CSV table of C-alpha atoms in Angstrom, one decimal:
chain,number,residue,atom,x,y,z
N,15,MET,CA,-8.0,21.4,-13.6
N,16,LYS,CA,-10.0,19.4,-16.6
N,17,TRP,CA,-6.5,18.8,-18.4
N,18,PHE,CA,-4.7,18.3,-15.3
N,19,LEU,CA,-6.9,15.4,-14.4
N,20,LEU,CA,-6.9,13.9,-18.1
N,21,ARG,CA,-3.2,14.1,-18.0
N,22,ARG,CA,-2.9,12.2,-14.6
N,23,LEU,CA,-5.3,9.5,-15.8
N,24,GLY,CA,-3.3,9.1,-19.1
N,25,GLY,CA,-0.3,8.8,-17.1
N,26,ALA,CA,-1.5,6.3,-14.9
N,27,LEU,CA,-2.8,4.1,-17.5
N,28,PHE,CA,0.6,4.2,-19.1
N,29,VAL,CA,2.3,3.3,-15.8
N,30,LEU,CA,0.0,0.4,-15.5
N,31,LEU,CA,0.5,-1.0,-18.9
N,32,ALA,CA,4.4,-0.6,-18.6
N,33,LEU,CA,4.1,-2.4,-15.1
N,34,SER,CA,2.2,-5.4,-16.7
N,35,VAL,CA,5.0,-5.8,-19.4
N,36,VAL,CA,7.8,-5.4,-16.9
N,37,VAL,CA,6.2,-7.9,-14.3
N,38,TYR,CA,5.3,-10.5,-17.1
N,39,ALA,CA,8.9,-10.5,-18.4
N,40,ALA,CA,10.3,-10.8,-15.1
N,41,PHE,CA,8.3,-13.6,-13.7
N,42,TYR,CA,7.4,-15.5,-16.8
N,43,VAL,CA,10.1,-15.1,-19.3
N,44,ALA,CA,13.1,-15.0,-16.8
N,45,PRO,CA,12.7,-17.9,-14.7
N,46,GLY,CA,13.1,-20.3,-17.5
N,47,ASN,CA,11.2,-23.5,-17.6
N,48,VAL,CA,7.6,-22.2,-16.4
N,49,ALA,CA,5.9,-25.4,-17.2
N,50,GLN,CA,8.3,-27.5,-15.1
N,51,ILE,CA,7.7,-25.0,-12.2
N,52,ALA,CA,3.7,-25.1,-12.6
N,53,CYS,CA,3.6,-28.8,-12.9
N,54,GLY,CA,6.1,-29.6,-10.0
N,55,PRO,CA,9.5,-31.3,-9.8
N,56,ARG,CA,8.0,-34.9,-9.7
N,57,CYS,CA,6.2,-34.3,-13.3
N,58,SER,CA,7.4,-36.7,-16.2
N,59,PRO,CA,8.6,-34.7,-19.5
N,60,ALA,CA,5.1,-35.8,-21.0
N,61,GLN,CA,3.3,-34.0,-18.2
N,62,VAL,CA,5.5,-30.9,-18.3
N,63,ALA,CA,4.8,-30.9,-22.3
N,64,GLN,CA,1.1,-31.0,-21.6
N,65,VAL,CA,1.3,-28.1,-19.2
N,66,SER,CA,3.1,-26.1,-21.7
N,67,GLU,CA,0.5,-26.6,-24.3
N,68,GLN,CA,-2.1,-25.7,-22.0
N,69,LEU,CA,-0.3,-22.6,-20.9
N,70,HIS,CA,0.5,-21.8,-24.6
N,71,LEU,CA,4.1,-21.5,-24.0
N,72,GLY,CA,5.0,-22.6,-27.2
N,73,ASP,CA,3.8,-19.3,-28.7
N,74,PRO,CA,5.7,-16.1,-29.5
N,75,LEU,CA,6.3,-13.9,-26.4
N,76,TYR,CA,4.0,-11.1,-27.8
N,77,THR,CA,1.3,-13.7,-28.2
N,78,GLN,CA,1.7,-15.0,-24.7
N,79,TYR,CA,1.6,-11.5,-23.3
N,80,TRP,CA,-1.6,-10.7,-25.6
N,81,HIS,CA,-3.2,-13.7,-23.9
N,82,PHE,CA,-2.3,-12.4,-20.5
N,83,LEU,CA,-3.9,-9.0,-21.2
N,84,GLN,CA,-6.9,-10.5,-22.7
N,85,GLY,CA,-7.4,-12.2,-19.5
N,86,LEU,CA,-7.3,-9.1,-17.7
N,87,PHE,CA,-9.9,-7.3,-19.8
N,88,VAL,CA,-12.3,-10.2,-21.1
N,89,GLY,CA,-11.2,-13.6,-19.4
N,90,ARG,CA,-9.6,-16.4,-20.6
N,91,ASP,CA,-10.1,-20.2,-21.0
N,92,TYR,CA,-7.7,-22.8,-19.3
N,93,SER,CA,-7.6,-26.3,-20.1
N,94,THR,CA,-7.9,-28.8,-17.2
N,95,GLY,CA,-7.0,-31.9,-19.3
N,96,THR,CA,-10.6,-33.3,-19.1
N,97,GLY,CA,-12.2,-29.8,-19.9
N,98,VAL,CA,-12.2,-26.3,-20.0
N,99,LEU,CA,-12.3,-23.8,-17.4
N,100,HIS,CA,-13.4,-20.1,-17.9
N,101,CYS,CA,-11.3,-17.6,-15.7
N,102,GLN,CA,-13.6,-14.4,-15.6
N,103,ALA,CA,-12.3,-11.0,-16.1
N,104,PRO,CA,-10.2,-9.6,-14.4
N,105,CYS,CA,-8.3,-13.0,-15.0
N,106,LEU,CA,-4.8,-13.1,-13.2
N,107,GLY,CA,-4.4,-16.8,-14.0
N,108,LEU,CA,-4.9,-20.1,-12.0
N,109,SER,CA,-2.8,-20.9,-8.8
N,110,TYR,CA,-0.3,-23.7,-9.3
N,111,GLN,CA,-0.9,-25.0,-5.9
N,112,SER,CA,-4.7,-24.9,-5.6
N,113,ASP,CA,-6.1,-24.3,-9.2
N,114,GLN,CA,-8.1,-21.4,-7.6
N,115,GLN,CA,-8.4,-18.3,-9.8
N,116,VAL,CA,-6.0,-15.8,-8.5
N,117,THR,CA,-8.3,-13.1,-8.6
N,118,GLU,CA,-10.8,-14.7,-6.0
N,119,LEU,CA,-7.7,-15.6,-4.0
N,120,ILE,CA,-6.6,-12.1,-3.6
N,121,LEU,CA,-10.1,-10.8,-3.1
N,122,ALA,CA,-10.6,-13.2,-0.2
N,123,LYS,CA,-7.6,-11.9,1.3
N,124,LEU,CA,-7.9,-8.2,0.8
N,125,PRO,CA,-10.5,-7.1,3.2
N,126,ALA,CA,-8.0,-8.1,6.2
N,127,THR,CA,-5.2,-6.1,4.5
N,128,ALA,CA,-7.4,-3.1,3.7
N,129,SER,CA,-8.4,-3.1,7.5
N,130,LEU,CA,-5.2,-3.1,8.6
N,131,ALA,CA,-4.0,-0.4,6.3
N,132,VAL,CA,-6.9,2.1,6.5
N,133,GLY,CA,-6.8,2.0,10.2
N,134,ALA,CA,-3.0,2.4,10.5
N,135,PHE,CA,-3.0,5.2,8.0
N,136,VAL,CA,-5.5,7.1,9.9
N,137,LEU,CA,-3.7,6.5,13.1
N,138,TRP,CA,-0.2,7.5,11.6
N,139,MET,CA,-1.4,10.4,9.6
N,140,LEU,CA,-3.2,12.1,12.8
N,141,LEU,CA,-0.1,11.1,15.1
N,142,GLY,CA,2.7,12.3,12.4
N,143,VAL,CA,1.0,15.5,11.2
N,144,GLY,CA,0.0,16.5,14.7
N,145,THR,CA,3.6,15.9,16.0
N,146,GLY,CA,4.9,17.7,13.3
N,147,LEU,CA,2.6,20.6,13.9
N,148,LEU,CA,3.4,20.8,17.6
N,149,SER,CA,7.0,20.8,17.1
N,150,VAL,CA,6.7,23.7,14.9
N,151,TRP,CA,4.3,25.6,17.2
N,152,ARG,CA,6.8,24.9,20.1
N,153,ARG,CA,10.1,25.3,18.1
N,154,GLY,CA,13.1,26.3,20.0
N,155,ARG,CA,11.6,24.9,23.3
N,156,LEU,CA,12.3,21.6,25.3
N,157,THR,CA,9.0,20.1,23.8
N,158,GLU,CA,10.8,20.4,20.2
N,159,ARG,CA,13.7,18.8,21.1
N,160,VAL,CA,11.9,15.9,22.8
N,161,LEU,CA,9.7,15.3,19.9
N,162,THR,CA,12.6,15.4,17.6
N,163,TRP,CA,14.2,12.6,19.6
N,164,ILE,CA,11.0,10.6,19.8
N,165,THR,CA,10.6,10.5,15.8
N,166,LEU,CA,14.1,9.6,15.3
N,167,ALA,CA,13.7,6.7,17.7
N,168,GLY,CA,10.6,5.9,15.8
N,169,MET,CA,12.2,5.8,12.3
N,170,ALA,CA,15.1,3.6,13.8
N,171,THR,CA,13.0,1.0,15.2
N,172,PRO,CA,11.6,-1.8,13.0
N,173,VAL,CA,7.9,-2.7,13.1
N,174,PHE,CA,8.4,-6.1,14.6
N,175,VAL,CA,10.4,-4.9,17.3
N,176,ILE,CA,7.6,-2.4,18.4
N,177,GLY,CA,5.0,-5.1,17.7
N,178,LEU,CA,6.6,-7.7,20.2
N,179,LEU,CA,7.2,-5.0,22.8
N,180,LEU,CA,3.3,-4.0,22.6
N,181,ILE,CA,2.6,-7.7,22.5
N,182,ILE,CA,4.7,-8.2,25.7
N,183,VAL,CA,3.4,-5.0,27.6
N,184,LEU,CA,-0.2,-4.7,26.6
N,185,VAL,CA,-1.3,-8.4,26.1
N,186,THR,CA,1.0,-10.5,28.4
N,187,ALA,CA,1.6,-8.2,31.4
N,188,LEU,CA,-0.9,-5.6,31.5
N,189,GLN,CA,-3.7,-7.5,29.8
N,190,ILE,CA,-5.2,-4.6,28.2
N,191,LEU,CA,-5.6,-6.0,24.6
N,192,PRO,CA,-6.2,-9.3,23.4
N,193,PHE,CA,-3.7,-11.0,20.8
N,194,PRO,CA,-5.2,-10.1,17.4
N,195,ASP,CA,-7.7,-12.7,16.0
N,196,TYR,CA,-9.0,-11.3,12.9
N,197,VAL,CA,-12.6,-11.0,12.8
N,198,PRO,CA,-14.3,-9.7,9.4
N,199,LEU,CA,-15.9,-6.2,9.8
N,200,THR,CA,-19.5,-7.5,8.4
N,201,GLU,CA,-19.3,-10.0,11.4
N,202,ASP,CA,-18.8,-8.2,14.3
N,203,PRO,CA,-17.5,-4.1,13.9
N,204,GLU,CA,-16.5,-3.9,17.6
N,205,GLN,CA,-14.4,-7.3,17.6
N,206,TRP,CA,-12.9,-6.3,14.4
N,207,ALA,CA,-11.8,-2.9,15.8
N,208,TRP,CA,-10.6,-4.3,19.0
N,209,ASN,CA,-8.7,-7.1,17.5
N,210,LEU,CA,-7.0,-4.7,15.0
N,211,LEU,CA,-6.0,-2.0,17.6
N,212,LEU,CA,-2.6,-3.6,18.4
N,213,PRO,CA,-1.5,-4.0,14.9
N,214,TRP,CA,-2.8,-0.5,14.0
N,215,ILE,CA,-0.7,1.0,17.0
N,216,SER,CA,2.3,-0.8,15.9
N,217,LEU,CA,2.4,0.4,12.4
N,218,ALA,CA,1.4,3.8,13.4
N,219,LEU,CA,4.3,4.3,15.7
N,220,VAL,CA,6.7,3.2,13.2
N,221,SER,CA,5.2,5.1,10.4
N,222,ALA,CA,4.2,8.4,12.1
N,223,ALA,CA,7.7,9.3,12.4
N,224,PRO,CA,8.5,10.2,8.9
N,225,TYR,CA,5.5,12.3,8.6
N,226,ALA,CA,6.2,14.4,11.9
N,227,ARG,CA,9.6,14.9,10.6
N,228,MET,CA,8.4,15.8,6.9
N,229,THR,CA,5.5,18.2,8.5
N,230,ARG,CA,7.9,19.9,10.6
N,231,ALA,CA,10.3,20.7,7.7
N,232,SER,CA,7.7,21.6,5.1
N,233,MET,CA,6.1,23.8,7.6
N,234,MET,CA,9.3,25.6,8.7
N,235,GLU,CA,9.8,26.2,4.7
N,236,THR,CA,6.3,27.5,4.4
N,237,LEU,CA,6.8,29.7,7.4
N,238,ALA,CA,9.6,31.4,5.6
N,239,GLU,CA,7.8,32.4,2.4
N,240,ASP,CA,7.1,35.7,1.6
N,241,HIS,CA,3.5,36.0,2.0
N,242,VAL,CA,3.4,34.3,5.4
N,243,ARG,CA,6.0,37.0,6.8
N,244,THR,CA,3.7,39.4,5.3
N,245,PHE,CA,0.8,38.1,7.4
N,246,ARG,CA,3.2,38.0,10.3
N,247,ALA,CA,4.0,41.7,9.8
N,248,TYR,CA,0.4,42.6,9.8
N,249,GLY,CA,0.2,41.0,13.4
N,250,VAL,CA,-1.5,37.8,12.7
N,251,GLY,CA,-1.0,35.4,15.5
N,252,GLU,CA,1.5,32.3,15.4
N,253,ARG,CA,-1.4,29.8,15.8
N,254,ALA,CA,-3.5,31.2,12.8
N,255,LEU,CA,-0.2,31.2,10.6
N,256,VAL,CA,0.5,27.7,11.3
N,257,GLY,CA,-3.0,26.3,11.2
N,258,ARG,CA,-4.7,28.4,8.6
N,259,HIS,CA,-2.1,29.9,6.1
N,260,ALA,CA,1.0,27.7,6.1
N,261,LEU,CA,-0.5,24.3,6.7
N,262,ARG,CA,-2.4,24.0,2.9
N,263,GLY,CA,0.8,24.5,1.2
N,264,ALA,CA,3.0,22.6,3.7
N,265,LEU,CA,0.6,19.4,3.2
N,266,ALA,CA,1.6,18.7,-0.5
N,267,PRO,CA,4.6,16.5,0.3
N,268,VAL,CA,2.9,14.8,3.3
N,269,ILE,CA,0.1,13.8,0.9
N,270,ALA,CA,2.5,12.3,-1.8
N,271,LEU,CA,4.2,10.3,0.8
N,272,GLY,CA,0.9,9.1,2.2
N,273,ALA,CA,-0.1,7.9,-1.3
N,274,LEU,CA,3.0,5.9,-1.5
N,275,ASP,CA,2.6,4.3,1.8
N,276,ILE,CA,-1.1,3.3,1.6
N,277,GLY,CA,-0.8,1.9,-1.8
N,278,SER,CA,2.1,-0.3,-0.7
N,279,MET,CA,0.1,-1.2,2.4
N,280,PHE,CA,-2.7,-2.5,0.1
N,281,GLY,CA,-0.1,-4.7,-1.4
N,282,GLY,CA,0.6,-6.5,2.0
N,283,ALA,CA,2.4,-5.4,5.2
N,284,VAL,CA,4.2,-8.7,5.4
N,285,LEU,CA,6.1,-8.3,8.6
N,286,THR,CA,3.0,-6.9,10.6
N,287,GLU,CA,0.6,-9.6,9.0
N,288,SER,CA,3.2,-12.5,9.9
N,289,LEU,CA,3.7,-11.1,13.4
N,290,PHE,CA,0.1,-10.8,14.4
N,291,GLY,CA,-1.4,-13.7,12.2
N,292,ILE,CA,-3.7,-11.6,10.1
N,293,PRO,CA,-4.8,-13.6,7.0
N,294,GLY,CA,-4.0,-10.9,4.4
N,295,VAL,CA,-2.4,-10.3,1.2
N,296,GLY,CA,1.2,-10.0,2.9
N,297,ARG,CA,0.9,-13.5,4.3
N,298,GLU,CA,-0.4,-14.9,0.9
N,299,LEU,CA,2.8,-13.5,-0.9
N,300,VAL,CA,5.2,-15.1,1.4
N,301,ASP,CA,3.4,-18.5,0.8
N,302,ALA,CA,3.3,-17.9,-3.0
N,303,VAL,CA,7.1,-17.2,-3.0
N,304,LYS,CA,7.7,-20.2,-0.8
N,305,HIS,CA,5.9,-22.4,-3.2
N,306,VAL,CA,6.9,-20.7,-6.4
N,307,ASP,CA,3.4,-20.1,-7.3
N,308,LEU,CA,4.1,-17.6,-10.0
N,309,PRO,CA,0.6,-16.6,-10.9
N,310,VAL,CA,-0.3,-15.7,-7.3
N,311,VAL,CA,3.1,-13.7,-7.4
N,312,VAL,CA,2.4,-12.0,-10.6
N,313,GLY,CA,-1.3,-11.3,-9.4
N,314,LEU,CA,-0.3,-9.6,-6.0
N,315,VAL,CA,2.3,-7.8,-7.7
N,316,LEU,CA,0.0,-6.3,-10.1
N,317,VAL,CA,-2.7,-5.5,-7.5
N,318,THR,CA,0.1,-3.7,-5.4
N,319,GLY,CA,1.0,-1.7,-8.6
N,320,PHE,CA,-2.5,-0.8,-8.9
N,321,PHE,CA,-3.1,0.5,-5.5
N,322,VAL,CA,-0.1,2.4,-5.9
N,323,VAL,CA,-0.7,4.2,-8.9
N,324,LEU,CA,-4.4,4.7,-7.7
N,325,ALA,CA,-3.4,6.1,-4.5
N,326,ASN,CA,-0.8,8.5,-6.3
N,327,ALA,CA,-3.6,9.8,-8.8
N,328,VAL,CA,-5.7,10.6,-5.8
N,329,ALA,CA,-2.9,12.3,-3.9
N,330,ASP,CA,-2.4,14.4,-7.1
N,331,ILE,CA,-6.1,15.6,-7.1
N,332,LEU,CA,-5.8,16.4,-3.2
N,333,GLN,CA,-2.4,18.5,-3.9
N,334,ALA,CA,-4.2,20.2,-6.6
N,335,MET,CA,-7.1,21.1,-4.3
N,336,ALA,CA,-4.6,22.4,-1.5
N,337,ASP,CA,-2.4,24.1,-3.8
N,338,ARG,CA,-3.6,25.3,-7.2
N,339,ARG,CA,0.0,25.9,-8.1
N,340,VAL,CA,0.2,22.0,-8.8
N,341,VAL,CA,-2.2,22.5,-11.6
N,342,LEU,CA,-0.1,25.0,-13.3
N,343,ALA,CA,2.9,23.0,-12.9
């Protein structure tokens, strides 16, 4: 297990380093005149040249990338024209629009996105895995066919369609839930949960469908293995086979899919946040792309990549705990 964890940690660090190289090249090398983008369309050539000097754009590419990495680990100094502003580590740069540190900007938006992601993740895992187990337990019956139709409909329906339908039915017609108005968890936990319930349900209904399908397929495959057939031959009941002996081995692909989804969710659920007016990372990314605010876009892409890699590392550990064969692979 120790060497397994070390291999996963080394692989995660390598992926993060490679991601930083690709992201830096894609956004700072490919676009062309970064100084013109940072300064704005109305800047004079002299102002553009000053911005280029402040950003060290005249240095070789490897030197520019080194300054970028240096900012991530030890911080970086930025010239403001009249003085020097120190950006503390991890420094992702300064926003072209607000001159605010990108790290502070992301940290201010991250709690809303984290609240949306974690709550929806718990709901869709419970709903998806539970539906998959129920369809396996009731396989060959009408219940399985109905659940299959429902999951197919859920996979084919976009989240904004379900969100709009829930708003029309639960908010406008029945007035059971309020239209979401994000309240921080630290201010009022009850209102925090009550206002996020509608976005959680919207995401859970869409995202649970793939988990139900994968859980069912994985469980059917596991139930056909030799050791499970041996248990069945010895008279072990179907409920015990499904819940005790087959579930652990069948959860490995579900855990891997969950890691990808929860990591991506921390990068911002753009459609959901825009639909329900949640001031999270997704809406910030849309605004940054609209205003060509490269440091914010780069910072959000790196943060998303970090959470995806972190979630996959945790998923590998959970898979190894659920199935020891993963450690030997």
